[in-house]
Short mmCIF file of C-alpha atoms and ligand atoms in Angstrom, two decimals:
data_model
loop_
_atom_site.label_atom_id
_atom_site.label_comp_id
_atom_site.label_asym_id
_atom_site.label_seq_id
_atom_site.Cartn_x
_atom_site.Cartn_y
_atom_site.Cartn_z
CA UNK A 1 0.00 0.00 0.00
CA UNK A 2 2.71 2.27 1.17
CA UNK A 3 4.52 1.81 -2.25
CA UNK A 4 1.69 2.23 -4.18
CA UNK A 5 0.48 5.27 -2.80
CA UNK A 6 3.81 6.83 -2.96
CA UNK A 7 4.31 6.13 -6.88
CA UNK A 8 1.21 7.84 -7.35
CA UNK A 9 2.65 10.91 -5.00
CA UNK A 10 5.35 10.68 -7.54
CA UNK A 11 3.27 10.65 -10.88
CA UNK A 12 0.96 13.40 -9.75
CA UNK A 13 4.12 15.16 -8.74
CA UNK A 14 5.73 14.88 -12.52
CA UNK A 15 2.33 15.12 -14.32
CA UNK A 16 2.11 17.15 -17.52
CA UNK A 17 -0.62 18.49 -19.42
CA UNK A 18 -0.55 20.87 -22.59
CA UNK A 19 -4.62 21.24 -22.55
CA UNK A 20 -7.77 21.19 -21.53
CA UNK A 21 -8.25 17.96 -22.76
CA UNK A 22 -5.54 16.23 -21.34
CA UNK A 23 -6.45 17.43 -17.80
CA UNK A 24 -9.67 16.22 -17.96
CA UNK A 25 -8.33 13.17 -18.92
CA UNK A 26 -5.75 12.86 -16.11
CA UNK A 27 -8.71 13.34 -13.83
CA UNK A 28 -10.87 11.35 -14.98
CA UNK A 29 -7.57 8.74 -14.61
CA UNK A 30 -6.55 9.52 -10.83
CA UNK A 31 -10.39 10.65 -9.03
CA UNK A 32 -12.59 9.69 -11.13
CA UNK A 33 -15.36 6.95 -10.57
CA UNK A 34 -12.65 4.02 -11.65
CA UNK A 35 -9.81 6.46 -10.57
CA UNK A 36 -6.64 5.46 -9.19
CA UNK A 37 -6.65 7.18 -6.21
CA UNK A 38 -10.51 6.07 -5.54
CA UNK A 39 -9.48 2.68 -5.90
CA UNK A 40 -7.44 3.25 -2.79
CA UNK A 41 -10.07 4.40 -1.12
CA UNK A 42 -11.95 1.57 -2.17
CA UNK A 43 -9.44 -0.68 -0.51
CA UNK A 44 -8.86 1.54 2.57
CA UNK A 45 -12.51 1.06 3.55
CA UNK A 46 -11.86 -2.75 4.54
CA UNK A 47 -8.95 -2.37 6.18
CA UNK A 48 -8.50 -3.19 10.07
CA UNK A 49 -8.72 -0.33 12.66
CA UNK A 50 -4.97 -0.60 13.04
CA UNK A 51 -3.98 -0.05 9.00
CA UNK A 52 -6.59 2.56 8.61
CA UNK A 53 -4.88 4.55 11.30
CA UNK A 54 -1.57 3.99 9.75
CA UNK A 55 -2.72 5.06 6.14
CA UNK A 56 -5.68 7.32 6.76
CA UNK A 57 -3.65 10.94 6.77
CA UNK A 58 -1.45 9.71 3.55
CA UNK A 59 -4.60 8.64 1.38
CA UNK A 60 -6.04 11.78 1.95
CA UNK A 61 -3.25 13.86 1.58
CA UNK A 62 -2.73 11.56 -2.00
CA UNK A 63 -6.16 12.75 -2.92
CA UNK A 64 -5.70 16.66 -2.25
CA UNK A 65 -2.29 16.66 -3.78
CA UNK A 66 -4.09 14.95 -6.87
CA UNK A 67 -6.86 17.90 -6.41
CA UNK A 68 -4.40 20.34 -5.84
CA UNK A 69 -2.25 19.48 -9.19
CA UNK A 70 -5.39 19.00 -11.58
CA UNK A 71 -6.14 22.95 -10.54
CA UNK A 72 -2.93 24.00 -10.84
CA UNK A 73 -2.70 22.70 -14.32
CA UNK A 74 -5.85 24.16 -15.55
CA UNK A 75 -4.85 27.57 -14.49
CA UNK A 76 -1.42 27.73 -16.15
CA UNK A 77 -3.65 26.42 -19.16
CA UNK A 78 -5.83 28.68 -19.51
CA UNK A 79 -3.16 31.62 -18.86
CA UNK A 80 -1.20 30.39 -21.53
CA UNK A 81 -4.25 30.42 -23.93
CA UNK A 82 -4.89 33.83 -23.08
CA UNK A 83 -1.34 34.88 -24.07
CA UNK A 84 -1.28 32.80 -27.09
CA UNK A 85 -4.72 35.12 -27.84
CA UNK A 86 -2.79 38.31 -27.29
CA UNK A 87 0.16 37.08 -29.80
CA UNK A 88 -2.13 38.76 -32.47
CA UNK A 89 -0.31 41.47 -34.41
CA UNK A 90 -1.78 44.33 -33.07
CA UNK A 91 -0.67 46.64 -35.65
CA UNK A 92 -2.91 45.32 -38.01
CA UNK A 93 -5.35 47.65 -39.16
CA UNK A 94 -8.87 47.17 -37.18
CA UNK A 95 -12.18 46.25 -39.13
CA UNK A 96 -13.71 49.24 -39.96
CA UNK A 97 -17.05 50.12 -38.87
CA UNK A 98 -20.24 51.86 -40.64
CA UNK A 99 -20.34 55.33 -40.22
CA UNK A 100 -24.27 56.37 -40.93
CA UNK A 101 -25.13 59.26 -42.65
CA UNK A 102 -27.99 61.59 -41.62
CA UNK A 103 -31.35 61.26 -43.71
CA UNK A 104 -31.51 63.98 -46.93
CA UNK A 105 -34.58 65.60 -45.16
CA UNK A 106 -32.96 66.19 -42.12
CA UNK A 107 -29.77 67.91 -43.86
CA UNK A 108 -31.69 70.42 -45.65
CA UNK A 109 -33.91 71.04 -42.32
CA UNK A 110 -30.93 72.05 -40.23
CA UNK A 111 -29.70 73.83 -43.64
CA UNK A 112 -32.77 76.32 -43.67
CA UNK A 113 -32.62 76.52 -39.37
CA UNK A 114 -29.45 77.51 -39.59
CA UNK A 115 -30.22 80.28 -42.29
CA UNK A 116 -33.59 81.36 -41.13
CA UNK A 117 -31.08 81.67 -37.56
CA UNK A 118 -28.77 84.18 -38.60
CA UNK A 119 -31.45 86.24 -40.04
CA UNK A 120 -33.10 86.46 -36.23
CA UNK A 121 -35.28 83.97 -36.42
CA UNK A 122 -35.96 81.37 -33.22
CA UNK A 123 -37.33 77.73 -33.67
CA UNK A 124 -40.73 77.01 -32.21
CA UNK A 125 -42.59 73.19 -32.30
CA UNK A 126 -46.07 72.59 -32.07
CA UNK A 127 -48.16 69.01 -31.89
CA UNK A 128 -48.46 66.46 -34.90
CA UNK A 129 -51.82 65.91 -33.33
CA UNK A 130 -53.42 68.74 -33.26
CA UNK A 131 -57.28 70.15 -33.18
CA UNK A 132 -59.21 71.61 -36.26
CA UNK A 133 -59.15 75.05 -34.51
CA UNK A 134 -55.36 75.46 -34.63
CA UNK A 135 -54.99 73.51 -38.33
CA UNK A 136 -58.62 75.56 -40.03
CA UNK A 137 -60.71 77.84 -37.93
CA UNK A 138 -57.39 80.44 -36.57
CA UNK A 139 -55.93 80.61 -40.01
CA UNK A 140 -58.96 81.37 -41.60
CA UNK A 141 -59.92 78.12 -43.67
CA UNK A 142 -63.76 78.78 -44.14
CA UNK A 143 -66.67 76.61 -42.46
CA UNK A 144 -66.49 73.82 -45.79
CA UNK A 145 -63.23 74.31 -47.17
CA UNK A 146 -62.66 70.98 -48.89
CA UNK A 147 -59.51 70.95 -46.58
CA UNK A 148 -61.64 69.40 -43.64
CA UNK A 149 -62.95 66.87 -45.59
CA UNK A 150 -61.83 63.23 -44.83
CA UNK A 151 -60.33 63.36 -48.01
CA UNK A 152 -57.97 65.39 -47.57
CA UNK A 153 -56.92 65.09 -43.60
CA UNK A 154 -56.60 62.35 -41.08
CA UNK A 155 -58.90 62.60 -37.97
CA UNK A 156 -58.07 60.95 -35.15
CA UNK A 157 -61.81 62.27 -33.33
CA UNK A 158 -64.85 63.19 -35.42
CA UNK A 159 -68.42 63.97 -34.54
CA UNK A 160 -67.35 66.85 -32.14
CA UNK A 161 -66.77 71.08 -32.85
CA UNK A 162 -63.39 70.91 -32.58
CA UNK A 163 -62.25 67.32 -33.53
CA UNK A 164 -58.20 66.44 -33.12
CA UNK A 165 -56.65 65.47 -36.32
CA UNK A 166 -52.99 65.03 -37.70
CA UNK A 167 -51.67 68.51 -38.76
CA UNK A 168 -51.92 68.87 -42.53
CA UNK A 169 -49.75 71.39 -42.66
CA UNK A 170 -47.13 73.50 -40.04
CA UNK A 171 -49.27 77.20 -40.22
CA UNK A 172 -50.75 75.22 -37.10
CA UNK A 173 -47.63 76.20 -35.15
CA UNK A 174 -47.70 79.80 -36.36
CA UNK A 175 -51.10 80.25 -34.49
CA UNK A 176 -49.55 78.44 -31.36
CA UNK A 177 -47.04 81.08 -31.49
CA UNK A 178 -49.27 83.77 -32.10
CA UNK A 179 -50.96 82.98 -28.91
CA UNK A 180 -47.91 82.06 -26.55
CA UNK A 181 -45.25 84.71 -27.65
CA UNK A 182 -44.65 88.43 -27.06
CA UNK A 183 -44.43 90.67 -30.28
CA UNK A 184 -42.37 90.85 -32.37
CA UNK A 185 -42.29 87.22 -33.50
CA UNK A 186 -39.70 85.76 -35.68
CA UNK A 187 -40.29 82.08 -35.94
CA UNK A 188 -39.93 79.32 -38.44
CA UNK A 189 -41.53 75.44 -37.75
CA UNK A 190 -40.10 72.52 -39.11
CA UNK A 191 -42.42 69.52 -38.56
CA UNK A 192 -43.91 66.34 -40.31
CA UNK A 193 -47.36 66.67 -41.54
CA UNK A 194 -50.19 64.65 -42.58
CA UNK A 195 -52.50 64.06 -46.01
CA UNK A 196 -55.02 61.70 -46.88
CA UNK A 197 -53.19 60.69 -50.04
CA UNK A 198 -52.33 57.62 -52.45
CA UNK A 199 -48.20 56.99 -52.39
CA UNK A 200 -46.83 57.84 -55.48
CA UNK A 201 -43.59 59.60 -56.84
CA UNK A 202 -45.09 62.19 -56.52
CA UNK A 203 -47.23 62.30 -53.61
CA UNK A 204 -47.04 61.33 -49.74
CA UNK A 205 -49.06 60.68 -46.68
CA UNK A 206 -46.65 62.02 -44.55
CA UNK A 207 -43.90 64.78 -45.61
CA UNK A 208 -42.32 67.73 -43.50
CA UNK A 209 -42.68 71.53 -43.76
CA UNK A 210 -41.02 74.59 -42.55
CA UNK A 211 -43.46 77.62 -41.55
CA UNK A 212 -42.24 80.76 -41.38
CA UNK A 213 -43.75 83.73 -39.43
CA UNK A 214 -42.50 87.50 -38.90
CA UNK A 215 -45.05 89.71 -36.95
CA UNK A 216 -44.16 93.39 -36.07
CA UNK A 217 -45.27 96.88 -36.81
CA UNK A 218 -44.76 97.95 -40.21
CA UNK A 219 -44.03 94.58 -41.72
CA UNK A 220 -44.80 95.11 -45.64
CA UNK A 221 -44.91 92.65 -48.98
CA UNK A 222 -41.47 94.71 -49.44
CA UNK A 223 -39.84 93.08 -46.42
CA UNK A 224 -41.07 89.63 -47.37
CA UNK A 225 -39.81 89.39 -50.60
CA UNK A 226 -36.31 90.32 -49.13
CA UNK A 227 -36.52 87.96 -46.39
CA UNK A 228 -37.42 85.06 -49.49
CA UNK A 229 -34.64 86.26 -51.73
CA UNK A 230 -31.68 86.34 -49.02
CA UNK A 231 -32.88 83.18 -48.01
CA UNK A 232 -33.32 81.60 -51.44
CA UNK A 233 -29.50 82.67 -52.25
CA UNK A 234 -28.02 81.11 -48.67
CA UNK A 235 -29.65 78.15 -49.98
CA UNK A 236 -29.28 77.87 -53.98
CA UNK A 237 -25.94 80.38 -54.14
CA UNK A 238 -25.84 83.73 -54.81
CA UNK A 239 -27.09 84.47 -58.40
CA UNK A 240 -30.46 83.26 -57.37
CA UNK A 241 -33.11 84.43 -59.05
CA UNK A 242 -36.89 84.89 -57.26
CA UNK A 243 -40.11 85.20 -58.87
CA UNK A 244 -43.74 85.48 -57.42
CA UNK A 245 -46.65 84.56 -58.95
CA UNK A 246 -50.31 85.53 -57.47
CA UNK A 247 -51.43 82.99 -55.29
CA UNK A 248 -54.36 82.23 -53.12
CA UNK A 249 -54.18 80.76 -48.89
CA UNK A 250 -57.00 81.32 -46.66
CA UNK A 251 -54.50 82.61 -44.04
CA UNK A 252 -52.54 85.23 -46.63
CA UNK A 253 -53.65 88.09 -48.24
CA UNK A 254 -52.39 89.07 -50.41
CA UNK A 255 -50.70 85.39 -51.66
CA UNK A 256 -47.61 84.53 -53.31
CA UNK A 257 -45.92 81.57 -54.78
CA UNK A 258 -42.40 81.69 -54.70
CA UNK A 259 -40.14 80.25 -57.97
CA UNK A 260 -36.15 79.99 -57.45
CA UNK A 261 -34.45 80.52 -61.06
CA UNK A 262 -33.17 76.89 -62.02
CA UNK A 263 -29.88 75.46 -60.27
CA UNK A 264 -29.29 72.75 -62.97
CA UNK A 265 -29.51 75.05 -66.24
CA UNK A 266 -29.32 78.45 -64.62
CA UNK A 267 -32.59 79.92 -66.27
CA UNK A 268 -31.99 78.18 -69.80
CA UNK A 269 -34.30 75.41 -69.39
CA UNK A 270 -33.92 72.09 -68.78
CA UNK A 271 -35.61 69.01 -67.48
CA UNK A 272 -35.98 69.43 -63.70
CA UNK A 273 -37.19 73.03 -64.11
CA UNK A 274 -39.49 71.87 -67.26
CA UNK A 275 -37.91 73.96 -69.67
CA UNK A 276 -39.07 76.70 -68.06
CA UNK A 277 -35.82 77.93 -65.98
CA UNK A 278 -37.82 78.35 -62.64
CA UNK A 279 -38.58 75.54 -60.21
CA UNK A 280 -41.50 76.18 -57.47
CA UNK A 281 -40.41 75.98 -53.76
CA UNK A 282 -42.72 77.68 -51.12
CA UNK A 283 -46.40 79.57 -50.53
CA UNK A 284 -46.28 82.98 -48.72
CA UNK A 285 -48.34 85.91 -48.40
CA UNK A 286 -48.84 88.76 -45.80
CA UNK A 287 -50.66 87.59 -42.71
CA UNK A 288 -54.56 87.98 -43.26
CA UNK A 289 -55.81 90.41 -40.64
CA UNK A 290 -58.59 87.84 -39.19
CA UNK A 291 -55.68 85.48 -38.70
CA UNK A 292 -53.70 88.17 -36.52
CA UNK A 293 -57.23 89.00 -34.58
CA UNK A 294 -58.23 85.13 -34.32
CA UNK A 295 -55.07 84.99 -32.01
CA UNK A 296 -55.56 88.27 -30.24
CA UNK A 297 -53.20 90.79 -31.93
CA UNK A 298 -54.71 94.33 -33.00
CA UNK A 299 -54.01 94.13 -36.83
CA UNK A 300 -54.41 97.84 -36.81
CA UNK A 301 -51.10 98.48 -35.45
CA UNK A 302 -49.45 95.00 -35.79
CA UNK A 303 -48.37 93.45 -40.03
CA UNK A 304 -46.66 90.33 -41.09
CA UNK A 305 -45.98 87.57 -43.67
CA UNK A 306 -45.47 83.97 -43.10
CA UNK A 307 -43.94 81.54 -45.45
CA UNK A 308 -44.35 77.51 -45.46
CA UNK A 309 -42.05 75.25 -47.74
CA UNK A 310 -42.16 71.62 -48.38
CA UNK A 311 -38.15 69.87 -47.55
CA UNK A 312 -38.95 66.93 -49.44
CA UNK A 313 -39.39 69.43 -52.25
CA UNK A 314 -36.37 71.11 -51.78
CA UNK A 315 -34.36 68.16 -50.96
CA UNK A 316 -35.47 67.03 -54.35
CA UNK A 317 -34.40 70.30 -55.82
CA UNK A 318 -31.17 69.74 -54.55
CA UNK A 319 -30.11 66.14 -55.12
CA UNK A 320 -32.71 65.69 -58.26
CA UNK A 321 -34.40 62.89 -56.29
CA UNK A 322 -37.39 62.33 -58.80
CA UNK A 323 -39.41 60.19 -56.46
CA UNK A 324 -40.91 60.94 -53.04
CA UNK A 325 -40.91 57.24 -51.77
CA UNK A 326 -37.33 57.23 -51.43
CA UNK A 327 -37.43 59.72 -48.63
CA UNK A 328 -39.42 57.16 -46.68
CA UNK A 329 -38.22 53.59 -47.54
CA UNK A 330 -35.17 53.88 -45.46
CA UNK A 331 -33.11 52.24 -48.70
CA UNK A 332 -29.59 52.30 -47.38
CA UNK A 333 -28.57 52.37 -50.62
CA UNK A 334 -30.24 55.68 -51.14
CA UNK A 335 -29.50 56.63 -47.97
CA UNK A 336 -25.58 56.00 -47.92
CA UNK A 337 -26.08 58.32 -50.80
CA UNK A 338 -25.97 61.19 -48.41
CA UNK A 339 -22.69 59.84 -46.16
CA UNK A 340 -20.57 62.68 -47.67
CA UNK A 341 -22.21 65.56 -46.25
CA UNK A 342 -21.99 64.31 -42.82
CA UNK A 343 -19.66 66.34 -40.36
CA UNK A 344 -17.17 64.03 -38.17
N1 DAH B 401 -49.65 75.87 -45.38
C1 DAH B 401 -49.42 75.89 -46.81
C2 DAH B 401 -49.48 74.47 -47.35
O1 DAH B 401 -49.44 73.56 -46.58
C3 DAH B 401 -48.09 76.48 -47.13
C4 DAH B 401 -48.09 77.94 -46.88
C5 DAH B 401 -48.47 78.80 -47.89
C6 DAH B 401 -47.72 78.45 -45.64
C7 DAH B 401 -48.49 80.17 -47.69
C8 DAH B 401 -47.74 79.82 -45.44
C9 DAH B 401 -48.11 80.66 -46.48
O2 DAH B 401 -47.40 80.35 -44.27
O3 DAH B 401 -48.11 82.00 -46.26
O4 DAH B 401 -49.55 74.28 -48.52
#
């Protein structure tokens, strides 16, 4: 017994194991169910009183100092497989990741904040749910413009006087601020609105605006169309061209439509502007005096105009994106499109 147990001593003592595997495997050898060592024990259990006090303390201490070594070796393992793992050349380049880009809509938004910034003007938000009085009745729309009709608008509550409904359009927010702010007011509104129309290159349930709104004394038709054409060259360089043609809004009088001379051909014609060397971009008009009194300000003493442009449209204008479903399929291929314009 003696001998055995010490050539065992003397194995575990010189045992070697390169992995995982091998460990296991010298367990399984020395303590496991048909082990070695547990066939000692085995043995020790018949033994008389007098050899089980002679051999009790070195059997056990056989089976620690097997314990002991099968931990040992699985720690150096797995140390050395770490540093094996860290022989990687680490001045190989890394894999690179995707940078995204920002969406087309959202560059020209912060384009025309930015302008509309530097000419005064402060940002104000109102609710994409909002109620017929802020979207119609304030700004003028008459009792059965075809405007409220289901057609045209998405209501989330009917059957009531002043049912909620998705915003059509952002002039909402100018009578929000019309209400809330002191005078003078200087605001523009960019914000996603809401039609009751059939998807099509040309036409979308959902598309954003910008509103623009300048309220003061004295405001004239003279100051608008200044305000248009420095914007219109921030945005589509400096030998910009405007034009208005005589428009009607409920909430304007009197109404404009705004044309920027053509970016592509410069005025000579070509197919984006339709051969005509102007392409349309915005609605405007001086603020109708019911509008101004609907929210409380005394258009005797107080003028203004407001503005309202479409940023698909103008995104279009500047990329030539011919259809409006692009904007919304979140393509990556159209979107990666944009990567270049994004600031790191
Ligand atoms: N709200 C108009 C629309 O959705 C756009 C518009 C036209 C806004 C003229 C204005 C404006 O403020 O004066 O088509």
């Amino acid at each position: 017994m003696k001998a055995r147990i010490e050539n065992l001593l003397a194995q575990i003592k010189e045992l070697k194991c390169s992995n995982a595997k091998e460990i296991e495997e010298a367990r399984v050898r020395l303590l496991g169910k048909k082990g070695e060592v547990t066939a000692l024990f085995e043995e020790f259990r018949s033994f008389s009183p007098e050899l089980k006090k002679e051999f009790g303390r070195t059997i056990n201490e056989l089976k620690q100092a097997a314990a002991a070594k099968i931990e040992e070796l699985k720690s150096t393992v797995s140390q050395e497989q770490v540093s094996e793992g860290s022989k990687e050349d680490l001045s190989m380049p890394g894999t690179p990741f995707e940078l995204g880009s920002r969406h087309p809509v959202s560059i020209v938004r912060q384009e025309i904040v930015d302008i509309f910034r530097k000419f005064g003007y402060d940002v104000a938000e109102g609710p994409e749910i909002e109620d017929d009085y802020h979207v119609f009745e304030a700004l003028n729309f008459p009792q059965n413009h075809p405007a409220r009709d289901m057609q045209d608008t998405f209501f989330v509550s009917a059957g009531h006087p002043n049912p909620l409904l998705l915003r059509t359009h952002t002039s909402s927010v100018q009578v929000r601020a019309m209400e809330t702010m002191k005078l003078p007011i200087r605001v523009i509104c960019p914000g996603r609105v809401f039609r009751n129309e059939a998807i099509s290159a040309r036409a979308h349930c959902i598309f954003h605006q910008v509103e623009g709104l300048y309220i003061d004394e004295n405001v004239t038709f003279a100051d608008l169309k200044q305000a248009i054409l420095l914007f219109a060259r921030e945005m589509f360089g400096p030998e910009t061209q405007i034009r208005m043609r005589p428009s009607y809004f409920p909430f304007t009088e009197p109404s404009s439509e705004i044309d920027v001379s053509c970016n592509i051909c410069h005025g000579k014609g070509c197919n984006i502007c339709k051969g005509t060397g102007w392409l349309e971009i915005m609605g405007c008009g001086m603020v109708d005096p019911n509008v101004l009194e609907a929210s409380g300000i005394d258009s005797s003493k107080y003028s203004g105009f407001a503005f309202g442009m479409g940023l698909e449209r103008i995104a279009m204008l500047k990329w030539q994106v011919n259809d409006l479903r692009h904007y919304f399929e979140n393509d990556l291929r159209f979107l990666s499109e944009f990567k270049t314009s994004i600031e790191v």
